[in-house]
Structures are given as structure tokens and as C-alpha cells.
PDB file of C-alpha atoms in Angstrom:
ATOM      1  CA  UNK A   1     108.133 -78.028  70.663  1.00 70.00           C
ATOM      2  CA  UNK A   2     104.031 -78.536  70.212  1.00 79.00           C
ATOM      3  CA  UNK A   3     104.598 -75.381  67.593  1.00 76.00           C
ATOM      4  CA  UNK A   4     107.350 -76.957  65.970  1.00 82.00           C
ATOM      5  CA  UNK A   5     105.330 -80.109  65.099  1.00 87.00           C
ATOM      6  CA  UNK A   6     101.959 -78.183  64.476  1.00 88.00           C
ATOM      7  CA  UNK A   7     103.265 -75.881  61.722  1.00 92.00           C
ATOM      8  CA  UNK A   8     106.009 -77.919  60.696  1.00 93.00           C
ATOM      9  CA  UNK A   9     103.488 -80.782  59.725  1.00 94.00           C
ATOM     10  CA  UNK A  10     101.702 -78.266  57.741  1.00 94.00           C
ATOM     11  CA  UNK A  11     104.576 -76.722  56.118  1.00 94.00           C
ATOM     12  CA  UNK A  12     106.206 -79.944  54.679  1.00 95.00           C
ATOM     13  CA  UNK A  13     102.510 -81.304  53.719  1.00 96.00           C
ATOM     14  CA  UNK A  14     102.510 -77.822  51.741  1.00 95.00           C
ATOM     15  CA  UNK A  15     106.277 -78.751  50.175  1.00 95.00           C
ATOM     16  CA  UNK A  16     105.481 -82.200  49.532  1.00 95.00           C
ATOM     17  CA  UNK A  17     101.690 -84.021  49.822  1.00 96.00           C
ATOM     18  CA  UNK A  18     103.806 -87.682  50.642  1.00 96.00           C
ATOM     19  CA  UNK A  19     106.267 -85.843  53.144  1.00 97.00           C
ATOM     20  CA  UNK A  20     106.847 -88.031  56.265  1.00 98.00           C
ATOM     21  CA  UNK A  21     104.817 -86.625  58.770  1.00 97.00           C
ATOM     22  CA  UNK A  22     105.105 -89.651  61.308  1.00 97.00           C
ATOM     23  CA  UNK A  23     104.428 -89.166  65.168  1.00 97.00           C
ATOM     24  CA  UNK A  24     106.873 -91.940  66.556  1.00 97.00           C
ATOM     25  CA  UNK A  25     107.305 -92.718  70.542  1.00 97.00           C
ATOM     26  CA  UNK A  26     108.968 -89.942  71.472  1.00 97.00           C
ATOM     27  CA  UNK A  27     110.288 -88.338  68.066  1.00 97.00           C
ATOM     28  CA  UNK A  28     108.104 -86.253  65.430  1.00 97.00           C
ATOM     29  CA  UNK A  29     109.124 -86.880  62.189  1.00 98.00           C
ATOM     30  CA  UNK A  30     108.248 -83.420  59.736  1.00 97.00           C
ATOM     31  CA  UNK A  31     110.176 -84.415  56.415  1.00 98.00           C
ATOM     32  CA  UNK A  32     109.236 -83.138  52.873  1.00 97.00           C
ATOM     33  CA  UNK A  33     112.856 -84.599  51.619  1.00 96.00           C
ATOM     34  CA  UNK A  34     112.935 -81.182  49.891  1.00 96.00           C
ATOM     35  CA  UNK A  35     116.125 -79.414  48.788  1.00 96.00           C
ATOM     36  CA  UNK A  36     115.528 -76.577  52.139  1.00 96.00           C
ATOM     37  CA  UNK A  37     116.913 -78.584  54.368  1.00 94.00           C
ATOM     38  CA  UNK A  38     115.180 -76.730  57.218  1.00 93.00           C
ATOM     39  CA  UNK A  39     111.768 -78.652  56.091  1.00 96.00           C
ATOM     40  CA  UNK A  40     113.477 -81.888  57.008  1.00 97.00           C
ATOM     41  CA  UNK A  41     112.993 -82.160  60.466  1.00 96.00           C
ATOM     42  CA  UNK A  42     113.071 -84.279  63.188  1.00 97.00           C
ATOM     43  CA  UNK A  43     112.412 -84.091  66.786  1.00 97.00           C
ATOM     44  CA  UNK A  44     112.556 -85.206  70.035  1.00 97.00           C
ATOM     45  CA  UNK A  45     108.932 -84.690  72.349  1.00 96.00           C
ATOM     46  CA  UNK A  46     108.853 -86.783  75.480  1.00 96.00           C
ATOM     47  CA  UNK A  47     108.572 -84.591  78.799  1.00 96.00           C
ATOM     48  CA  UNK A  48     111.653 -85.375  81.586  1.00 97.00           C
ATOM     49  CA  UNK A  49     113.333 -87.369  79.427  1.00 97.00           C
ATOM     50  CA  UNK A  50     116.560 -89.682  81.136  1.00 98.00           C
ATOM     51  CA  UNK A  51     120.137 -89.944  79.751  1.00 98.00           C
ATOM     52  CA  UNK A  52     118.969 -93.960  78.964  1.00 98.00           C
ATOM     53  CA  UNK A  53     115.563 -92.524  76.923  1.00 98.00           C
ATOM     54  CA  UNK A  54     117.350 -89.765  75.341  1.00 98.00           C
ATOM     55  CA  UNK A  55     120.128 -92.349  74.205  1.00 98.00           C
ATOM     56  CA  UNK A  56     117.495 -94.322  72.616  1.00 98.00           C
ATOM     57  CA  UNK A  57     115.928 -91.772  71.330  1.00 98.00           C
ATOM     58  CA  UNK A  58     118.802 -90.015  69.521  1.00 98.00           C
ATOM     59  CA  UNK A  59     119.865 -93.732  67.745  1.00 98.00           C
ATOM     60  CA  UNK A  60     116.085 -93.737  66.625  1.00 98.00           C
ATOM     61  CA  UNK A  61     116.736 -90.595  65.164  1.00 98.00           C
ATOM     62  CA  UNK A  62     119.552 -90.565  63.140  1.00 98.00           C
ATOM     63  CA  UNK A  63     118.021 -93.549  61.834  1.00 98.00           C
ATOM     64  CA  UNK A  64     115.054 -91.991  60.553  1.00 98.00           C
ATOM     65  CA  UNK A  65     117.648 -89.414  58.989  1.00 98.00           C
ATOM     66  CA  UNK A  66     119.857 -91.871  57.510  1.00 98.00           C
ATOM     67  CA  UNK A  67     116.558 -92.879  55.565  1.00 97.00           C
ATOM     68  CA  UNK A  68     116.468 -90.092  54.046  1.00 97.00           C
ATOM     69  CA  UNK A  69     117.185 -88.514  50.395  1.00 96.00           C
ATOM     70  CA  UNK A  70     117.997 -85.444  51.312  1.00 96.00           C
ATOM     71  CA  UNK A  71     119.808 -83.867  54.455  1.00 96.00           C
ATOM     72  CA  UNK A  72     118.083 -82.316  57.586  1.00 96.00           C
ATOM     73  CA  UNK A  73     117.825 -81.298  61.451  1.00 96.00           C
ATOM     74  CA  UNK A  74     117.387 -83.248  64.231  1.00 98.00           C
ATOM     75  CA  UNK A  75     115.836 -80.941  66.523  1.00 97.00           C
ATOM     76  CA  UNK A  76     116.728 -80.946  70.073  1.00 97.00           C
ATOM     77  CA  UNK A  77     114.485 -78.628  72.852  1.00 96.00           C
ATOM     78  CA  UNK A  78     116.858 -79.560  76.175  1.00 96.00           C
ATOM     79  CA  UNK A  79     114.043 -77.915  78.487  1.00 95.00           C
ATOM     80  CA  UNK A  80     112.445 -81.061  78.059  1.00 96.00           C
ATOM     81  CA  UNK A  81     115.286 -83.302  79.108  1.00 97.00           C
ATOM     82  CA  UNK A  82     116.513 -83.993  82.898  1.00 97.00           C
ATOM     83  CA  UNK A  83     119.736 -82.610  83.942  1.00 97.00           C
ATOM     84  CA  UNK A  84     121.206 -86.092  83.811  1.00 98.00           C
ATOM     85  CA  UNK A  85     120.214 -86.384  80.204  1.00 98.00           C
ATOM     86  CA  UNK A  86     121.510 -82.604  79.030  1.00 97.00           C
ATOM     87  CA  UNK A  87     124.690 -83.533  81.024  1.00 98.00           C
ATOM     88  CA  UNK A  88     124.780 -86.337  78.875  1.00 98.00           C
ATOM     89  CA  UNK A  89     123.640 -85.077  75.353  1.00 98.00           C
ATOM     90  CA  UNK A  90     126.855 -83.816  73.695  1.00 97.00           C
ATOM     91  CA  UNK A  91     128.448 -87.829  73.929  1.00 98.00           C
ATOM     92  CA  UNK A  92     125.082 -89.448  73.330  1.00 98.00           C
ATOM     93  CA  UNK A  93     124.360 -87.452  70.088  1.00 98.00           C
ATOM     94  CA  UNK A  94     128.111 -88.132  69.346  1.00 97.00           C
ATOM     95  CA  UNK A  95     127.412 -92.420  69.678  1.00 98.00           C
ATOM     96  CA  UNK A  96     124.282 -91.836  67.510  1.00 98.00           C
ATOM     97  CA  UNK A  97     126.240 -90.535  64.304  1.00 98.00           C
ATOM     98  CA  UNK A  98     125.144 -86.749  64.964  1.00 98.00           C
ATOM     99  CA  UNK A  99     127.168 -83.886  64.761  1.00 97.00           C
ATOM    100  CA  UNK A 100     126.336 -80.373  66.538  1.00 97.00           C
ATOM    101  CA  UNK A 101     124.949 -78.037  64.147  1.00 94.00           C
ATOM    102  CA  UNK A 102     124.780 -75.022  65.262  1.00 93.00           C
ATOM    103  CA  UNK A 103     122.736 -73.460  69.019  1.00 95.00           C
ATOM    104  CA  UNK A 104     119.021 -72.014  69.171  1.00 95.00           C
ATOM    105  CA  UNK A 105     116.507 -70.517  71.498  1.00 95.00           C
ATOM    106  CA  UNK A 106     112.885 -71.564  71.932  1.00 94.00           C
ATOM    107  CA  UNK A 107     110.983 -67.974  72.989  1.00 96.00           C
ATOM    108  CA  UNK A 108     107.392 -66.502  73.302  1.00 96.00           C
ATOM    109  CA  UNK A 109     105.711 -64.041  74.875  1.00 97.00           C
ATOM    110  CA  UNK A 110     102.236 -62.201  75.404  1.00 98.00           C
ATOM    111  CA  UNK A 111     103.520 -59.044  73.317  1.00 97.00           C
ATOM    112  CA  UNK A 112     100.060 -58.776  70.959  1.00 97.00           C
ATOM    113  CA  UNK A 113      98.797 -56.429  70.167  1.00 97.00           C
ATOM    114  CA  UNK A 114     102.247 -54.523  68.716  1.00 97.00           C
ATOM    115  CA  UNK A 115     101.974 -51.222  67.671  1.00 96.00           C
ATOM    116  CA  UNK A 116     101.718 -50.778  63.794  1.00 96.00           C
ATOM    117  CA  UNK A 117     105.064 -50.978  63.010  1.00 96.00           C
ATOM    118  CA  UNK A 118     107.420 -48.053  60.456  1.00 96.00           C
ATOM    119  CA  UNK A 119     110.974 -48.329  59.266  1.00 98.00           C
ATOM    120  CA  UNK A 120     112.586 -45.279  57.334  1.00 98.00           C
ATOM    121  CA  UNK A 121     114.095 -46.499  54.175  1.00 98.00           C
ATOM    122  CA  UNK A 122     111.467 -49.953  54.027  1.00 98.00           C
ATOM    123  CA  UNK A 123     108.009 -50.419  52.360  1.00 98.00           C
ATOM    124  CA  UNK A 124     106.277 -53.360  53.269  1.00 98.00           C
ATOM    125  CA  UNK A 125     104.109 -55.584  51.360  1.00 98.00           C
ATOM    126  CA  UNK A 126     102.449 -58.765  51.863  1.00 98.00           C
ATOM    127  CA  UNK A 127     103.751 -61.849  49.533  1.00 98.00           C
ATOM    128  CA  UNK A 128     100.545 -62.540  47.299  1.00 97.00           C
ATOM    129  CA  UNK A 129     102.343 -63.366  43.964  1.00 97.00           C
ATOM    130  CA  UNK A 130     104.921 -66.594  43.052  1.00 97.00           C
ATOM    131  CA  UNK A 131     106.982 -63.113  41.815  1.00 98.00           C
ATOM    132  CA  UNK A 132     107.442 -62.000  45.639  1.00 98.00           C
ATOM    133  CA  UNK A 133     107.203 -65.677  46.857  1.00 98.00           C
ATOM    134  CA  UNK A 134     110.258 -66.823  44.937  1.00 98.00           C
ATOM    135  CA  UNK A 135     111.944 -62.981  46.514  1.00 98.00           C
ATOM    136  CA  UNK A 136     111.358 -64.501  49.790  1.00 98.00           C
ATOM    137  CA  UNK A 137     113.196 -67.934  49.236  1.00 98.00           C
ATOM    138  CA  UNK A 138     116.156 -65.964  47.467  1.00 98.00           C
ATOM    139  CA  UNK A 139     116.361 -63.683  50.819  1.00 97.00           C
ATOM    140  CA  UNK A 140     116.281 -66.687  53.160  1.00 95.00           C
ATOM    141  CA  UNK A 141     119.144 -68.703  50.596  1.00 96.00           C
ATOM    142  CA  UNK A 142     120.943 -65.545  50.765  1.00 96.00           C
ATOM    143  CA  UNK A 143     120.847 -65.651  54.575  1.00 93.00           C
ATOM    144  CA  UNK A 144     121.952 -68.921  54.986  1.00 89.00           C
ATOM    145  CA  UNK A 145     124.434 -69.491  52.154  1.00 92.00           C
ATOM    146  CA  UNK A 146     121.884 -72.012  50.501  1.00 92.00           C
ATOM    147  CA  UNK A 147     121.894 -72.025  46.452  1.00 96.00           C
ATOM    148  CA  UNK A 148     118.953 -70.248  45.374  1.00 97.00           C
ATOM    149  CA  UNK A 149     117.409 -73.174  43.501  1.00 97.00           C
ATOM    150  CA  UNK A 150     117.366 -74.513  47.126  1.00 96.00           C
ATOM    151  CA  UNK A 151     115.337 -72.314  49.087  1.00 96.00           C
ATOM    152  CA  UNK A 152     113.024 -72.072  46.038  1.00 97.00           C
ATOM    153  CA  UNK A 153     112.478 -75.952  46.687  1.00 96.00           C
ATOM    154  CA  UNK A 154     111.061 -74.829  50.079  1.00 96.00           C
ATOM    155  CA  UNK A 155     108.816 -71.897  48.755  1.00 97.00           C
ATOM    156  CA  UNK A 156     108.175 -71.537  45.179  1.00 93.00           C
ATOM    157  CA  UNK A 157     104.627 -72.032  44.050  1.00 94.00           C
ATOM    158  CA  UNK A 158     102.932 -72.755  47.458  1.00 96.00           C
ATOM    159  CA  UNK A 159      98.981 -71.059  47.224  1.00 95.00           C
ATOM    160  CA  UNK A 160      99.247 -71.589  51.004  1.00 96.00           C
ATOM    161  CA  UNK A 161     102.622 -69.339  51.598  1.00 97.00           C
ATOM    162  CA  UNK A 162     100.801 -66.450  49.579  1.00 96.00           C
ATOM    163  CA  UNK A 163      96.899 -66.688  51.485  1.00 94.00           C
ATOM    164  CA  UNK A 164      97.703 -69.098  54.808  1.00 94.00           C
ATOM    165  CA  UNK A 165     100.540 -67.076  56.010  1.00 97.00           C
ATOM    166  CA  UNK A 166     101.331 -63.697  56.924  1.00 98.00           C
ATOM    167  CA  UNK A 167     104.127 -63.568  54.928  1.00 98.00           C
ATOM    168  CA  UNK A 168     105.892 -60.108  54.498  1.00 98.00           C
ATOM    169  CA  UNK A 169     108.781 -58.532  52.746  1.00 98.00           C
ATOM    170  CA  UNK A 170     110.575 -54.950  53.032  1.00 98.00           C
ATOM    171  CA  UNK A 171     111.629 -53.498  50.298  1.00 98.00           C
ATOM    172  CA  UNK A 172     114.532 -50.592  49.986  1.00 98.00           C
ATOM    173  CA  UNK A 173     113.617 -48.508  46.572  1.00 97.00           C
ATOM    174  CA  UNK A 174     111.264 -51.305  45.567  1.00 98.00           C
ATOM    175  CA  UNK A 175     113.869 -53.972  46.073  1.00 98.00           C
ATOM    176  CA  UNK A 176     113.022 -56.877  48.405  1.00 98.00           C
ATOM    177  CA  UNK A 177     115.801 -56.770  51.294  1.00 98.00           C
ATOM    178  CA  UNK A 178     114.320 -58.375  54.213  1.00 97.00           C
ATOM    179  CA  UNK A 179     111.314 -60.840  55.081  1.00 98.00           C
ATOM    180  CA  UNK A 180     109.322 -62.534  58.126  1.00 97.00           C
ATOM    181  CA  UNK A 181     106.273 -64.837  58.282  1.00 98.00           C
ATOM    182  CA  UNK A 182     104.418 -65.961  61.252  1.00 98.00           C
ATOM    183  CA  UNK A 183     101.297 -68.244  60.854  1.00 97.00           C
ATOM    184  CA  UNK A 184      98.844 -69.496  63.344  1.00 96.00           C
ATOM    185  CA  UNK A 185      99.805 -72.033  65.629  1.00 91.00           C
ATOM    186  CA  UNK A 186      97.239 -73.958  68.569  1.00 89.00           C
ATOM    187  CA  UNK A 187      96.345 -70.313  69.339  1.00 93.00           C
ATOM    188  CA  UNK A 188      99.487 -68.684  69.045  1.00 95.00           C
ATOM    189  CA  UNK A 189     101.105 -67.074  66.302  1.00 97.00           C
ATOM    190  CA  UNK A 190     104.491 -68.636  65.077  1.00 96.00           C
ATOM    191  CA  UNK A 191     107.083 -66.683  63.180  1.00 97.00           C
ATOM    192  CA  UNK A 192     108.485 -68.397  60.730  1.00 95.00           C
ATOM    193  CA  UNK A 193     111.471 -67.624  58.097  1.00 95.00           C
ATOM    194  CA  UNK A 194     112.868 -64.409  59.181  1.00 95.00           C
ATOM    195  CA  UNK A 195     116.001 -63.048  56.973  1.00 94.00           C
ATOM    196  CA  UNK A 196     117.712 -60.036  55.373  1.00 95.00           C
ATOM    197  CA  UNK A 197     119.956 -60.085  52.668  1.00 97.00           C
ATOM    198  CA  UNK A 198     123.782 -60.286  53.457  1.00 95.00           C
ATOM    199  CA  UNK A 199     123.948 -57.099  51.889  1.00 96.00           C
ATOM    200  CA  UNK A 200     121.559 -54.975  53.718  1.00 96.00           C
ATOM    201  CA  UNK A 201     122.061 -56.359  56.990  1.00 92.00           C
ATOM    202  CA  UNK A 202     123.317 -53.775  60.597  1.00 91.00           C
ATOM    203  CA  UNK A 203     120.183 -51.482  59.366  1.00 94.00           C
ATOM    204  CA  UNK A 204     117.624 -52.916  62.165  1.00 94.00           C
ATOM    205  CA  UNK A 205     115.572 -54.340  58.841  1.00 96.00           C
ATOM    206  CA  UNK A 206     114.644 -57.866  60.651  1.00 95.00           C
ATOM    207  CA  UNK A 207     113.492 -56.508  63.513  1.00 96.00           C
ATOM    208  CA  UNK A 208     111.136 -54.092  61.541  1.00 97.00           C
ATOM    209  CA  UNK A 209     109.620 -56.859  59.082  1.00 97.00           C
ATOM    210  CA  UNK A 210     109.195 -58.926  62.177  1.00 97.00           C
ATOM    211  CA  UNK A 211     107.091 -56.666  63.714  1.00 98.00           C
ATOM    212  CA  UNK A 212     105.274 -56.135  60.443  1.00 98.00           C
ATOM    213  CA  UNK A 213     104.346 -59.961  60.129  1.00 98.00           C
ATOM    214  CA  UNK A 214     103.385 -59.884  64.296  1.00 98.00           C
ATOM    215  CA  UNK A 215     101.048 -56.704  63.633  1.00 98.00           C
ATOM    216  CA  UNK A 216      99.413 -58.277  61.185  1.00 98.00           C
ATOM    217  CA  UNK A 217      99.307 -61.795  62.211  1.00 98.00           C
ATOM    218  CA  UNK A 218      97.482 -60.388  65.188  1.00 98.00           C
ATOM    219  CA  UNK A 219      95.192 -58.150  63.996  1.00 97.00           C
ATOM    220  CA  UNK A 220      93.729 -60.821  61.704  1.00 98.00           C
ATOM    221  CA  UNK A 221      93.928 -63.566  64.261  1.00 97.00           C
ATOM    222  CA  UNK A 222      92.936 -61.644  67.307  1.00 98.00           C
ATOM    223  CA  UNK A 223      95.512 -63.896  69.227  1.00 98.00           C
ATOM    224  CA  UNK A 224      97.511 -62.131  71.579  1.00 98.00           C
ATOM    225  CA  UNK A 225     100.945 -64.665  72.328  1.00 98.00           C
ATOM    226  CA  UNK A 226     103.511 -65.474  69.574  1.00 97.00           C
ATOM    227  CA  UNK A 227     106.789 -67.956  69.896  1.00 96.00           C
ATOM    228  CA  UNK A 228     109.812 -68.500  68.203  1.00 95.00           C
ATOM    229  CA  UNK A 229     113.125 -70.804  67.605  1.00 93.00           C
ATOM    230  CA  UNK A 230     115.940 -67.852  67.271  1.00 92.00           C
ATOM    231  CA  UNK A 231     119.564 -68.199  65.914  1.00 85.00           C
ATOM    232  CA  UNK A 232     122.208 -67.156  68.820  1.00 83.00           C
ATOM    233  CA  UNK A 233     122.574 -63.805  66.645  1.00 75.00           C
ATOM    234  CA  UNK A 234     118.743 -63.566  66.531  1.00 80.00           C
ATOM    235  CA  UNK A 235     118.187 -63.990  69.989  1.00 87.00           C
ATOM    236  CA  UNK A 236     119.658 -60.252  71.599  1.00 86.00           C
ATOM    237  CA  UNK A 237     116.930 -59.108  69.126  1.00 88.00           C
ATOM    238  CA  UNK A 238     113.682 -60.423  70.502  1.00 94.00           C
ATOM    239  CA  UNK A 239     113.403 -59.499  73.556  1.00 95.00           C
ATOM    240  CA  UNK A 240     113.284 -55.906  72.397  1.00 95.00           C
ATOM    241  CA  UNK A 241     109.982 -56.942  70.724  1.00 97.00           C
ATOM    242  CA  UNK A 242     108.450 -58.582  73.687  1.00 97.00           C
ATOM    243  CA  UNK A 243     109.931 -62.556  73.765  1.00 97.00           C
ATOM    244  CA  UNK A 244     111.406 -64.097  76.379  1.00 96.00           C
ATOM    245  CA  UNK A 245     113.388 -67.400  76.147  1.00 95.00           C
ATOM    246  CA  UNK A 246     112.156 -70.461  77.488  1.00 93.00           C
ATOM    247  CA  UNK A 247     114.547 -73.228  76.283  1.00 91.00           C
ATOM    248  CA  UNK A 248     118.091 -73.998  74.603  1.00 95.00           C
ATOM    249  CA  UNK A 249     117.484 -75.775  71.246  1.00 96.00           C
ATOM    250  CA  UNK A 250     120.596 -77.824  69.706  1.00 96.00           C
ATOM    251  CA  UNK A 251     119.948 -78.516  65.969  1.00 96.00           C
ATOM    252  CA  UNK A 252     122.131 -81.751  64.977  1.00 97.00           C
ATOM    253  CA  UNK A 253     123.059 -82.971  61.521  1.00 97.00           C
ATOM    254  CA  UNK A 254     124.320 -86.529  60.630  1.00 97.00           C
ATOM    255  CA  UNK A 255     128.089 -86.691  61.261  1.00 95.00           C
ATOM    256  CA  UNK A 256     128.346 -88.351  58.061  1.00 86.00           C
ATOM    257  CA  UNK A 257     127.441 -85.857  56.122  1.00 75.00           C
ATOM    258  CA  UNK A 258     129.827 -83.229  57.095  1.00 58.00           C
ATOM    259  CA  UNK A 259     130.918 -81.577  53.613  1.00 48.00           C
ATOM    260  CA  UNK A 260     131.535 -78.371  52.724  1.00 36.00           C
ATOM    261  CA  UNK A 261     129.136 -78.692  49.896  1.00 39.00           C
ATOM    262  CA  UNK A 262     126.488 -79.909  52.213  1.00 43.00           C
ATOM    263  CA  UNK A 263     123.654 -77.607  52.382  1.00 42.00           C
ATOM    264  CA  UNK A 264     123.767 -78.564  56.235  1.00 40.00           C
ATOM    265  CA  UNK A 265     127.141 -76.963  56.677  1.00 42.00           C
ATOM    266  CA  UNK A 266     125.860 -73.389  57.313  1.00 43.00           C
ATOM    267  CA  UNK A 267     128.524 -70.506  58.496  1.00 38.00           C
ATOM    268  CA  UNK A 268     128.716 -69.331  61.991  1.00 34.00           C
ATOM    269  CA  UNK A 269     125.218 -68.042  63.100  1.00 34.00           C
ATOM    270  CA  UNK A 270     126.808 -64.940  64.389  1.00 32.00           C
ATOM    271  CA  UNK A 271     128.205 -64.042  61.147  1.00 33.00           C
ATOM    272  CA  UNK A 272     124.824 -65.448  59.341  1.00 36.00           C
ATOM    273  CA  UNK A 273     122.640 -63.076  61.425  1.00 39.00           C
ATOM    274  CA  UNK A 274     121.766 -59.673  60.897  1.00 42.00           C
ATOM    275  CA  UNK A 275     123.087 -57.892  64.115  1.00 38.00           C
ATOM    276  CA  UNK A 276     120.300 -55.597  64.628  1.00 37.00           C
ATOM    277  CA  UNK A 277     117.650 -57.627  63.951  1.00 39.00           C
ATOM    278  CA  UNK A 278     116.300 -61.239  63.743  1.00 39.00           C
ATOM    279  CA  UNK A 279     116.872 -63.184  60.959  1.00 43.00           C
ATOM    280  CA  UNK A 280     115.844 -67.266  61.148  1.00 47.00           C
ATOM    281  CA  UNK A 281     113.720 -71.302  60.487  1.00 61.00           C
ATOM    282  CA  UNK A 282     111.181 -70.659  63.302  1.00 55.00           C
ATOM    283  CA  UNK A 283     112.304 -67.176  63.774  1.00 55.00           C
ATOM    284  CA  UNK A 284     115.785 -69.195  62.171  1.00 43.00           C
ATOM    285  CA  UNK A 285     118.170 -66.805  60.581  1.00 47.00           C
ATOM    286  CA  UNK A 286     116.625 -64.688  63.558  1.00 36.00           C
TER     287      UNK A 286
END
């Protein structure tokens, strides 16, 4: 969760200089109102949190949502809850107007340095141009049935996305297929943004890019652990690379605003993912 709000603040500051970046009692607010709904995020932070708190806590929320221009996550990381508060979440986020997105896995691990990694039929290269930024936002709108002018909201024209962050795509015959990011985090490195392209997916492309942003990452960083929010689909994937999980994440959208045409209203993870290898916003389509 402390990498969530770290890189999260940054990367909505990078969308949008007036983004809501707000540290509430328990809740951090990380909301650039932009058209990627991933960079409109909220939440929850408290430690042992009670049924009553979390309650509280979830009304809060969906307020701070509801304030909103455009539609986004609530974020919830139920490590950090008590049992009686997890045993309680599903009706308590149901009384506060929230609807069950879709399931995620918070995971790290001390897997740096990785070996420099190879994949057959990919050639990677490091995004350094708007041209191969705006490629990386089509992959991810791809992934996650967004329009493309959407994900270009989240990416298009950031300096910091093409120098900041070791942002990589693989490219089949000089055609960008797949793509992962990771980006330093309070001495971790964070991977961010992983996808391949509907149509290239069951090749073991995620995984390979993935390792391709860690390897990097870590040889200009020197740092040695990395974590990640995975997908359900994503998360068979990781371990192979060195993560383990350390705690269920539920992502929640307002109930309201459950429309087909609602960016919010992604497909089943499992058929989102790519099978053999992570796509996702932390990791997600991991």
C-alpha cells in the first residue's frame, strides 16, 4: 500500500499538476480526474483496521469518488484489515454505494539482480519518444478494452514516462506487442503498466518485457526488491520471476456507475490477461 501511494502520487502529479493528491485519516486520495481511470485512485491505509473503521472508512470513500469528474478505483489491500472487518467488507462496501470490481494481488520479492533477459521473436527498446509513448498507452487500452484516446489521457506527452521510468516495449518485426514499466519506489522498484496486445497474447511476451523493465530497473538503481498489484490472470505468472504474494487487493467502483459504456466496466480479468505472462495497473493487466 506505501508503493501504491508513493508512485501513484507521482504518477497523477505527472497526468495532471492540480490532481488530488490528499492524505485523509485513513484514505489516500491519488486522483488526476484523467480519462485512464486507473490514475483515479483511492485508498484505504490504516493498519488493523475494525469492521466499525472500515465502515467509516468506505462511506468516506465513495464520497471522495462521487466528487469526482471522471470514474475510478477504490483500492482495497485486506492484509491490512482484521478478520472481523474482511468478514465484513463485501456488505459494508455494498452500504457505501460500491460495487466489486474485479480481485488483485499485492506481491514482492528480493529477486534483483535478474538475469539479462531474451525472448525469440521480441526486440526490446526503451520508450524515449511521444511515438513509442503513445504505443504504450494503445497496448495497455488494448488490454483493458479502454478507447485508445483513453489510455493516451494517462500517457501521452509525459517527459517523465520517457526519462523517470523504465519504461519498455517488445516489439514482433518492429511492431510494438507488449510493454512493462517499473519505477523506483522508497527503495524498491515498482512495476507499473504491464500489457500485451489481445492479439499477441499465449506467447509468454509479458513475462519477457517484465523481466526486461526489472533488469534494467535494477541495474540502474542498484536496488535489489521489486513489488507489484497483479490481475488474478497475472498472478500464476510472477512467481516464476521471483514474487511472492503478500495480500488480496479488491478494487471497487461506484455502484452507480455500472454501464456498459463505463470505462470502469472492464471484462473478466481472466479473459483480459495474457495467460503466459503478466499483463496489469501496478503490475495491472498482469
Amino acid at each position: 500500500m506505501e508503493q501504491l501511494a508513493t508512485v501513484w502520487r507521482a504518477m497523477v502529479l505527472d497526468r495532471n499538476p492540480r490532481a488530488d493528491v490528499r492524505d485523509l485519516p485513513g484514505i489516500a486520495v491519488r486522483w488526476a480526474d484523467s480519462r485512464f481511470a486507473f490514475w483515479n485512485c483511492v485508498t484505504l491505509t490504516e493498519v488493523g483496521a475494525d469492521a466499525g473503521v472500515l465502515k467509516q472508512r468506505l462511506h468516506e470513500a465513495a464520497e471522495v469518488m462521487r466528487s469526482k469528474t471522471r470514474p475510478g478505483f477504490l483500492w482495497v489491500f485486506e492484509a491490512l484489515l482484521d478478520d472481523g472487518a474482511r468478514a465484513a467488507l463485501g456488505a459494508a462496501a455494498e452500504q457505501a454505494g460500491l460495487r466489486y470490481a474485479f480481485p488483485g494481488t499485492g506481491m514482492a520479492g528480493d529477486l534483483l539482480p535478474l538475469a539479462e533477459p531474451a525472448h525469440p521473436e521480441l526486440t526490446f527498446v526503451r520508450v524515449d519518444s511521444d511515438e513509442l509513448l503513445r504505443a504504450y498507452a494503445d497496448i495497455n487500452a488494448r488490454a483493458y478494452g479502454f478507447p485508445l484516446e483513453d489510455g493516451r489521457d494517462g500517457l501521452a506527452g509525459s517527459a517523465w514516462w520517457k526519462s523517470g521510468v523504465f519504461a519498455y516495449l517488445g516489439l514482433r518485426d518492429g511492431v510494438p506487442v507488449t510493454c512493462a514499466a517499473t519505477v523506483e519506489a522508497d527503495g524498491r522498484l515498482f512495476v507499473v503498466l504491464v500489457a500485451t496486445d489481445p492479439a499477441w497474447e499465449r506467447r509468454g511476451y509479458g513475462e519477457a518485457v517484465t523481466r526486461k523493465a526489472l533488469y534494467e530497473g535494477g541495474r540502474a538503481t542498484g536496488l535489489t526488491r521489486a513489488t507489484l498489484h497483479a490481475t488474478a490472470a497475472g498472478a500464476p505468472v510472477y512467481p516464476r520471476i521471483g514474487f511472492e504474494p503478500n495480500s488480496p487487493i479488491g478494487f471497487y467502483s461506484l455502484a452507480e456507475l455500472a454501464d456498459p459504456a463505463d470505462p470502469t466496466e472492464l471484462a473478466d480479468p481472466a479473459e483480459l490477461a495474457d495467460p503466459s505472462g503478466p499483463a496489469g495497473p501496478s503490475g495491472i493487466r498482469d
